[in-house]
Backbone as numpy.savetxt, mean C-alpha at the origin, in Angstrom:
# Nx Ny Nz CAx CAy CAz Cx Cy Cz
-11.74 -33.57 8.64 -12.57 -32.38 8.64 -11.70 -31.12 8.64
-10.58 -31.16 9.42 -9.69 -30.01 9.46 -9.05 -29.76 8.10
-8.70 -30.85 7.39 -8.10 -30.70 6.06 -9.09 -30.05 5.10
-10.34 -30.45 5.17 -11.37 -29.88 4.30 -11.54 -28.40 4.59
-11.57 -28.04 5.86 -11.71 -26.63 6.24 -10.52 -25.82 5.74
-9.32 -26.39 5.83 -8.11 -25.70 5.36 -8.15 -25.51 3.85
-8.57 -26.54 3.13 -8.66 -26.46 1.67 -9.67 -25.38 1.27
-10.81 -25.35 1.93 -11.83 -24.34 1.63 -11.30 -22.94 1.93
-10.63 -22.79 3.06 -10.07 -21.50 3.43 -9.05 -21.03 2.39
-8.17 -21.91 1.95 -7.17 -21.56 0.94 -7.82 -21.20 -0.38
-8.89 -21.89 -0.75 -9.60 -21.55 -1.98 -10.21 -20.16 -1.89
-10.84 -19.85 -0.77 -11.47 -18.54 -0.59 -10.41 -17.44 -0.62
-9.31 -17.64 0.08 -8.24 -16.64 0.12 -7.66 -16.42 -1.27
-7.49 -17.47 -2.05 -6.90 -17.31 -3.38 -7.88 -16.66 -4.36
-9.17 -16.83 -4.14 -10.17 -16.24 -5.02 -10.37 -14.77 -4.69
-10.34 -14.41 -3.41 -10.62 -13.05 -2.98 -9.46 -12.45 -2.21
-8.29 -12.29 -2.83 -7.15 -11.77 -2.08 -7.25 -10.29 -1.77
-8.08 -9.56 -2.50 -8.19 -8.13 -2.29 -9.55 -7.66 -2.75
-9.90 -6.44 -2.37 -11.14 -5.83 -2.82 -10.90 -5.24 -4.20
-11.84 -5.46 -5.13 -11.64 -4.81 -6.41 -12.11 -3.37 -6.33
-11.56 -2.59 -7.23 -11.92 -1.18 -7.26 -13.34 -1.06 -7.75
-13.99 0.03 -7.33 -15.37 0.25 -7.76 -15.43 0.56 -9.24
-14.43 1.25 -9.76 -14.39 1.51 -11.18 -12.97 1.38 -11.68
-12.82 0.92 -12.87 -11.50 0.71 -13.44 -11.48 1.30 -14.85
-10.92 2.51 -14.99 -10.91 3.12 -16.31 -10.08 2.31 -17.30
-10.42 2.44 -18.57 -9.67 1.74 -19.62 -8.26 2.29 -19.68
-7.33 1.42 -19.95 -5.92 1.80 -20.01 -5.45 1.75 -21.46
-4.62 2.69 -21.82 -4.04 2.67 -23.16 -2.78 1.82 -23.14
-2.31 1.44 -24.29 -1.10 0.64 -24.40 0.10 1.36 -23.81
0.18 2.67 -23.99 1.31 3.43 -23.45 1.32 3.39 -21.93
0.14 3.47 -21.33 0.07 3.43 -19.87 0.51 2.09 -19.33
0.10 1.00 -19.96 0.39 -0.32 -19.42 1.88 -0.62 -19.42
2.65 0.02 -20.30 4.08 -0.25 -20.33 4.82 0.43 -19.19
4.19 1.41 -18.51 4.88 2.13 -17.44 4.45 1.65 -16.06
3.78 0.52 -15.98 3.30 0.02 -14.69 4.45 -0.39 -13.79
4.17 -0.32 -12.52 5.16 -0.70 -11.52 5.35 -2.21 -11.52
6.61 -2.63 -11.49 6.91 -4.06 -11.48 8.12 -4.31 -10.59
8.15 -5.48 -9.96 9.30 -5.85 -9.14 10.57 -5.79 -9.97
11.60 -5.15 -9.40 12.88 -5.02 -10.08 12.99 -3.77 -10.94
11.87 -3.08 -11.16 11.87 -1.87 -11.97 11.86 -0.62 -11.09
12.15 0.50 -11.73 12.11 1.77 -11.01 10.68 2.08 -10.58
10.53 2.59 -9.37 9.21 2.97 -8.87 8.75 4.23 -9.60
7.62 4.17 -10.28 7.12 5.39 -10.93 6.90 6.50 -9.89
7.31 7.70 -10.25 7.18 8.83 -9.32 5.75 9.35 -9.34
5.30 9.81 -8.21 3.97 10.40 -8.10 3.98 11.43 -6.98
2.95 12.24 -6.96 2.75 13.20 -5.88 1.36 12.95 -5.30
1.29 12.86 -3.98 0.02 12.71 -3.28 -0.04 13.78 -2.19
-1.23 14.00 -1.69 -1.42 14.97 -0.61 -1.67 14.25 0.70
-1.10 14.78 1.79 -1.41 14.23 3.10 -2.75 14.79 3.56
-3.19 14.42 4.74 -4.50 14.83 5.22 -4.58 16.32 5.54
-3.44 16.99 5.59 -3.42 18.44 5.79 -3.28 19.20 4.48
-3.26 18.46 3.35 -3.18 19.09 2.04 -1.77 19.34 1.54
-0.77 18.86 2.27 0.63 19.06 1.88 1.05 17.97 0.88
1.73 18.40 -0.19 2.20 17.47 -1.22 3.39 16.65 -0.74
3.42 15.40 -1.18 4.58 14.53 -0.97 4.88 13.85 -2.30
6.13 13.96 -2.73 6.57 13.33 -3.97 7.40 12.11 -3.60
7.09 10.96 -4.19 7.80 9.73 -3.86 9.31 9.89 -4.04
9.73 10.52 -5.11 11.17 10.66 -5.37 11.90 11.44 -4.27
11.18 12.23 -3.49 11.81 12.96 -2.38 12.22 12.04 -1.24
11.80 10.78 -1.31 12.09 9.81 -0.24 13.25 8.88 -0.60
13.93 9.13 -1.73 15.10 8.30 -2.07 16.07 8.32 -0.91
16.66 7.18 -0.62 17.53 7.03 0.54 16.80 6.38 1.70
15.48 6.23 1.55 14.66 5.53 2.55 14.01 4.32 1.89
13.73 3.30 2.68 12.89 2.20 2.22 11.45 2.69 2.40
10.65 2.52 1.37 9.29 3.06 1.39 8.28 1.94 1.16
7.28 1.88 2.02 6.16 0.96 1.85 5.00 1.80 1.31
4.63 1.54 0.05 3.53 2.25 -0.61 2.33 1.32 -0.61
1.31 1.68 0.16 0.13 0.82 0.32 -1.10 1.57 -0.19
-1.76 1.00 -1.20 -3.01 1.55 -1.71 -4.15 0.83 -0.98
-5.07 1.59 -0.39 -6.12 1.02 0.42 -7.39 1.86 0.32
-8.47 1.39 0.93 -9.74 2.12 0.97 -10.48 1.80 2.26
-11.24 2.76 2.74 -11.98 2.58 4.00 -13.08 1.54 3.88
-13.57 1.26 2.67 -14.66 0.33 2.46 -14.19 -1.11 2.22
-12.88 -1.33 2.26 -12.30 -2.62 1.91 -12.02 -3.46 3.17
-12.70 -4.61 3.36 -12.46 -5.43 4.56 -11.00 -5.87 4.77
-10.27 -6.38 3.74 -8.87 -6.74 4.01 -8.01 -5.53 4.41
-8.35 -4.37 3.88 -7.61 -3.15 4.26 -7.84 -2.85 5.74
-9.09 -2.92 6.15 -9.43 -2.66 7.56 -8.69 -3.63 8.48
-8.55 -4.87 8.03 -7.87 -5.89 8.85 -6.38 -5.62 8.97
-5.74 -5.11 7.91 -4.30 -4.94 7.96 -3.85 -3.60 8.56
-4.75 -2.63 8.68 -4.37 -1.31 9.20 -3.71 -1.38 10.58
-4.25 -2.13 11.55 -3.58 -2.18 12.86 -2.13 -2.69 12.77
-1.87 -3.67 11.90 -0.50 -4.18 11.77 0.40 -3.16 11.06
-0.17 -2.34 10.19 0.60 -1.27 9.55 1.01 -0.22 10.58
0.11 0.09 11.47 0.42 1.04 12.55 1.56 0.48 13.40
1.47 -0.80 13.76 2.53 -1.45 14.56 3.86 -1.44 13.81
3.83 -1.75 12.52 5.06 -1.74 11.73 5.67 -0.35 11.71
4.86 0.66 11.49 5.36 2.03 11.44 6.01 2.41 12.77
5.43 1.96 13.86 6.01 2.22 15.19 7.33 1.46 15.35
7.36 0.21 14.90 8.57 -0.61 15.03 9.72 -0.06 14.20
9.42 0.61 13.10 10.45 1.14 12.19 10.80 2.60 12.50
10.20 3.18 13.52 10.47 4.58 13.88 11.97 4.78 14.12
12.49 5.90 13.62 13.90 6.22 13.81 14.82 5.61 12.76
14.26 4.82 11.86 15.03 4.20 10.78 14.72 4.94 9.47
15.52 4.70 8.45 15.30 5.31 7.13 14.18 4.56 6.42
12.99 4.63 7.00 11.80 3.92 6.52 10.63 4.89 6.50
9.88 4.86 5.42 8.68 5.69 5.31 7.52 4.82 4.86
6.38 5.06 5.48 5.16 4.36 5.08 4.22 5.36 4.45
3.68 5.00 3.29 2.69 5.82 2.61 1.42 4.99 2.47
0.46 5.22 3.35 -0.84 4.57 3.25 -1.70 5.49 2.39
-1.91 5.10 1.14 -2.57 5.97 0.16 -4.01 5.52 -0.04
-4.93 6.35 0.43 -6.36 6.05 0.32 -6.85 6.41 -1.07
-7.60 5.49 -1.68 -8.22 5.76 -2.99 -9.69 6.16 -2.83
-10.11 6.40 -1.60 -11.50 6.77 -1.35 -11.88 8.05 -2.08
-13.01 8.01 -2.80 -13.49 9.21 -3.47 -13.92 10.27 -2.46
-14.26 9.85 -1.25 -14.67 10.78 -0.20 -13.52 11.56 0.40
-12.29 11.23 -0.01 -11.10 11.98 0.40 -10.88 12.06 1.89
-10.44 13.23 2.32 -10.05 13.47 3.71 -11.19 13.13 4.68
-12.40 13.48 4.34 -13.54 13.23 5.23 -13.73 11.74 5.47
-13.63 10.94 4.42 -13.80 9.49 4.55 -12.69 8.90 5.43
-11.46 9.36 5.22 -10.32 8.83 5.98 -10.39 9.30 7.44
-10.70 10.58 7.66 -10.82 11.08 9.03 -11.92 10.34 9.79
-13.02 10.08 9.11 -14.11 9.34 9.73 -13.67 7.92 10.08
-12.95 7.28 9.16 -12.46 5.92 9.38 -11.54 5.86 10.60
-10.62 6.80 10.70 -9.66 6.82 11.81 -10.20 7.57 13.03
-11.43 8.05 12.93 -12.07 8.81 14.02 -11.19 10.00 14.45
-10.59 10.66 13.43 -9.80 11.85 13.68 -8.38 11.60 14.17
-8.04 10.36 14.47 -6.66 10.05 14.94 -5.71 10.00 13.76
-4.46 10.24 14.02 -3.44 10.23 12.96 -2.36 9.21 13.30
-2.77 7.96 13.46 -1.85 6.88 13.83 -1.02 6.36 12.66
-1.41 6.71 11.46 -0.79 6.16 10.26 -0.55 7.30 9.27
0.65 7.36 8.66 0.90 8.41 7.66 0.04 8.15 6.42
-1.04 8.90 6.31 -2.05 8.65 5.29 -2.06 9.76 4.25
-2.20 9.34 3.00 -2.20 10.26 1.86 -3.42 9.97 1.01
-3.76 10.90 0.14 -4.98 10.80 -0.66 -4.66 10.68 -2.14
-5.39 9.77 -2.80 -5.30 9.58 -4.24 -6.73 9.51 -4.78
-7.50 10.55 -4.49 -8.93 10.54 -4.83 -9.19 10.51 -6.33
-8.23 10.97 -7.13 -8.39 10.94 -8.58 -7.72 9.71 -9.20
-7.19 8.84 -8.37 -6.59 7.56 -8.79 -5.38 7.72 -9.71
-4.71 8.85 -9.65 -3.54 9.05 -10.52 -2.40 8.12 -10.13
-2.06 8.05 -8.85 -0.96 7.19 -8.41 -1.31 5.72 -8.58
-2.53 5.34 -8.21 -2.90 3.92 -8.32 -2.95 3.48 -9.78
-3.36 4.36 -10.68 -3.34 4.01 -12.11 -1.90 3.90 -12.61
-1.04 4.80 -12.16 0.37 4.76 -12.54 1.00 3.43 -12.13
0.56 2.90 -10.99 1.09 1.63 -10.49 0.33 0.41 -11.02
-0.74 0.66 -11.75 -1.47 -0.44 -12.36 -2.20 -1.32 -11.36
-2.64 -0.73 -10.25 -3.35 -1.53 -9.26 -4.68 -2.01 -9.82
-5.09 -3.17 -9.37 -6.36 -3.75 -9.81 -7.36 -3.84 -8.68
-6.94 -3.50 -7.49 -7.80 -3.55 -6.32 -7.04 -3.04 -5.12
-7.62 -3.22 -3.97 -6.98 -2.83 -2.72 -7.17 -3.95 -1.70
-6.25 -4.14 -0.79 -4.98 -3.44 -0.72 -3.96 -4.01 -1.71
-3.13 -3.12 -2.20 -1.96 -3.50 -2.98 -0.80 -2.69 -2.43
0.33 -3.36 -2.23 1.47 -2.74 -1.58 2.73 -2.96 -2.41
3.56 -1.91 -2.45 4.84 -1.95 -3.15 5.91 -1.56 -2.15
6.95 -2.37 -2.06 8.08 -2.04 -1.19 9.20 -1.54 -2.09
9.60 -0.28 -1.85 10.59 0.39 -2.68 11.88 0.53 -1.86
13.00 0.13 -2.46 14.28 0.21 -1.73 14.84 1.64 -1.74
15.98 1.82 -1.11 16.57 3.15 -0.96 16.98 3.77 -2.28
17.18 2.96 -3.32 17.55 3.46 -4.64 16.34 3.73 -5.53
15.14 3.49 -5.01 13.93 3.74 -5.79 13.49 2.58 -6.66
13.94 1.37 -6.33 13.59 0.16 -7.09 12.52 -0.61 -6.31
11.50 -1.07 -7.03 10.44 -1.87 -6.40 11.01 -3.26 -6.13
11.03 -3.66 -4.87 11.55 -4.97 -4.49 10.44 -5.99 -4.30
9.26 -5.56 -3.89 8.14 -6.49 -3.69 6.84 -5.81 -4.05
5.94 -6.59 -4.63 4.56 -6.17 -4.85 3.70 -7.21 -4.14
2.83 -6.75 -3.27 1.96 -7.66 -2.51 0.51 -7.29 -2.81
-0.24 -8.26 -3.29 -1.66 -8.05 -3.55 -2.44 -8.72 -2.44
-3.30 -7.98 -1.77 -4.08 -8.50 -0.66 -3.50 -8.08 0.67
-4.27 -8.31 1.71 -3.86 -7.91 3.05 -2.89 -8.89 3.67
-2.13 -8.39 4.64 -1.22 -9.26 5.38 -0.90 -8.64 6.74
-0.21 -9.40 7.57 0.21 -8.91 8.88 1.56 -8.22 8.71
1.54 -6.90 8.65 2.75 -6.12 8.41 3.66 -6.06 9.63
3.16 -6.42 10.79 3.99 -6.36 11.99 4.69 -7.68 12.30
4.55 -8.66 11.41 5.19 -9.97 11.61 6.71 -9.81 11.63
7.39 -10.58 12.47 8.86 -10.48 12.56 9.58 -10.65 11.23
9.09 -11.54 10.35 9.78 -11.73 9.07 9.66 -10.51 8.17
8.57 -9.76 8.28 8.41 -8.53 7.50 9.42 -7.49 8.00
9.50 -7.33 9.30 10.43 -6.36 9.88 11.87 -6.74 9.53
12.21 -8.03 9.58 13.56 -8.49 9.21 13.86 -8.17 7.75
12.88 -8.41 6.88 13.06 -8.12 5.45 13.34 -6.63 5.24
12.56 -5.79 5.88 12.75 -4.34 5.73 14.09 -3.91 6.30
14.48 -4.49 7.44 15.79 -4.17 8.02 16.92 -4.55 7.07
16.78 -5.69 6.37 17.80 -6.11 5.40 17.88 -5.10 4.24
16.73 -4.62 3.79 16.75 -3.62 2.71 17.43 -2.33 3.18
17.27 -2.01 4.44 17.89 -0.79 4.96 19.41 -0.88 4.96
19.95 -2.09 5.03 21.40 -2.30 5.07 22.03 -2.17 3.67
21.21 -2.30 2.64 21.74 -2.30 1.25 21.90 -0.89 0.74
């Protein structure tokens, strides 16, 4: 019985690893060739924080950056947010930056409501989906780990426990390179 439950769980997880976007605009051939891929340069973008201040990804070269696209309406995103907060706390004082980029059309209001006004996570807005389209995301959560040289080292589709010791060890190894 336990084996059957495990098989069913694995099937469900593989079928629904992430929430799909509510709308997915058509992509041109030129756009698809510039998508973010492991081993390639991270496409540069500018997003706004919750106070309206711009942040450009390229300004973070020299840091390991976790770029996470998420939404307040996405169950796997909601599940992974607490572990992202823990990871950000564990990496404090290191050359590490976390960019939790909300694709919510409701913008700042939706995110503030979700976090109940708290600012536990460095959150940015992509309400027009410019950054997420540049990265070719197909749903949320989708995460890209960018090394200090601006190269994408990992792409993760779906939620995960970001505070797990193996994740922290992996990021620490990237910091040494």
